[in-house]
Tab-separated table of C-alpha atoms in Angstrom:
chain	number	residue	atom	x	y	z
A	67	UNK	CA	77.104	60.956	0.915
A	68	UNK	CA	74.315	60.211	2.641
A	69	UNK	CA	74.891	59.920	7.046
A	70	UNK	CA	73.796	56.353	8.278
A	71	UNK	CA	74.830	56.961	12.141
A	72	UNK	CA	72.743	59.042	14.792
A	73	UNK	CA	73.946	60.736	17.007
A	74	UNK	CA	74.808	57.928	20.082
A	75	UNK	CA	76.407	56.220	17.391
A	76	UNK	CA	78.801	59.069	16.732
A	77	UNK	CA	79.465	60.053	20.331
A	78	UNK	CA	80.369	56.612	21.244
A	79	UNK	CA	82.275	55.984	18.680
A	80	UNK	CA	84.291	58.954	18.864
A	81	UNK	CA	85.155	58.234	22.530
A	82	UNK	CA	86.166	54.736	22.110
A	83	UNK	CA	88.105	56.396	19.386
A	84	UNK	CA	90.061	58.643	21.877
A	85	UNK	CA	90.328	56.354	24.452
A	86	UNK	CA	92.260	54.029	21.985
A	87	UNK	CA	94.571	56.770	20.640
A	88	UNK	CA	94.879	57.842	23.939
A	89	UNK	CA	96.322	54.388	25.502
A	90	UNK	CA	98.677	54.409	22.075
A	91	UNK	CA	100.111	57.356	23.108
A	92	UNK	CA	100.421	56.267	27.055
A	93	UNK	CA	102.401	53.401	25.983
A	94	UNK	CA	99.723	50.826	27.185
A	95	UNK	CA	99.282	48.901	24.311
A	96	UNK	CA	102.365	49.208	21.952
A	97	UNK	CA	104.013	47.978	19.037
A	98	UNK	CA	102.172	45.956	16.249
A	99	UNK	CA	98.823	46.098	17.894
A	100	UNK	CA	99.001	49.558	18.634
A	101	UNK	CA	99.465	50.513	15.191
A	102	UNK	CA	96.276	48.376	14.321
A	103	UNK	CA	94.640	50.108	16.809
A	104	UNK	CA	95.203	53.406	16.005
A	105	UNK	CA	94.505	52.729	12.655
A	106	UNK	CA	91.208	51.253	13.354
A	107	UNK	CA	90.696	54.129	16.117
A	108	UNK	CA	91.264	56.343	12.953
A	109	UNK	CA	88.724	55.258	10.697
A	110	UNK	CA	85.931	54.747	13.769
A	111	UNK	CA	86.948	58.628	14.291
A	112	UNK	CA	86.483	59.611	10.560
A	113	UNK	CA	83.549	57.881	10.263
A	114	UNK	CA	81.921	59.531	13.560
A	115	UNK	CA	83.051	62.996	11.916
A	116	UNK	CA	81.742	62.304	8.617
A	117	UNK	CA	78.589	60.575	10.108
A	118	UNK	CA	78.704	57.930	7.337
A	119	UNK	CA	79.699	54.505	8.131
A	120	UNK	CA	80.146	52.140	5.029
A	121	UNK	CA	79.944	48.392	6.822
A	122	UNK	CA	76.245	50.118	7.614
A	123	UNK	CA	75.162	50.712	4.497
A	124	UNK	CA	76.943	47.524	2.942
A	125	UNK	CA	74.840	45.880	5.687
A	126	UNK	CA	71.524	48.103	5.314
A	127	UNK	CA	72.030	49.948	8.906
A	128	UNK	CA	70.520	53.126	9.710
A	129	UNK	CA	71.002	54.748	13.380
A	130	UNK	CA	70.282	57.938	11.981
A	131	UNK	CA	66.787	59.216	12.374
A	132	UNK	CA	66.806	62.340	9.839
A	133	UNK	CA	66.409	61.503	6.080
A	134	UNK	CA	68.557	63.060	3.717
């Protein structure tokens, strides 16, 4: 799989990521929405790891710099 985010991308990402889990778990945003949020906080977090992000490369994106 070839890695379509750079770096920024991933860092930012993975804190909004967090931060979203994070307010789950404080009780700030709760029921329904919370478990869409985590979810999506989820995926943003997996894709960060992963460094591939597939609305990207559906969309032709490339943040990352380094060809593989």
């Amino acid at each position: 799989m070839k890695k379509n985010m750079g770096p920024v991308d991933r860092i930012l990402r993975s804190i909004v990521a967090i931060a979203l889990i994070v307010l789950f778990i404080m009780d700030i945003i709760t029921g329904t929405i919370g478990i869409v949020v985590v979810v999506f906080a989820s995926i943003m977090l997996i894709s960060a790891i992963i460094g591939n992000c597939p609305p990207y490369a559906l969309m032709g994106f490339n943040t990352c710099k380094k060809k593989d």
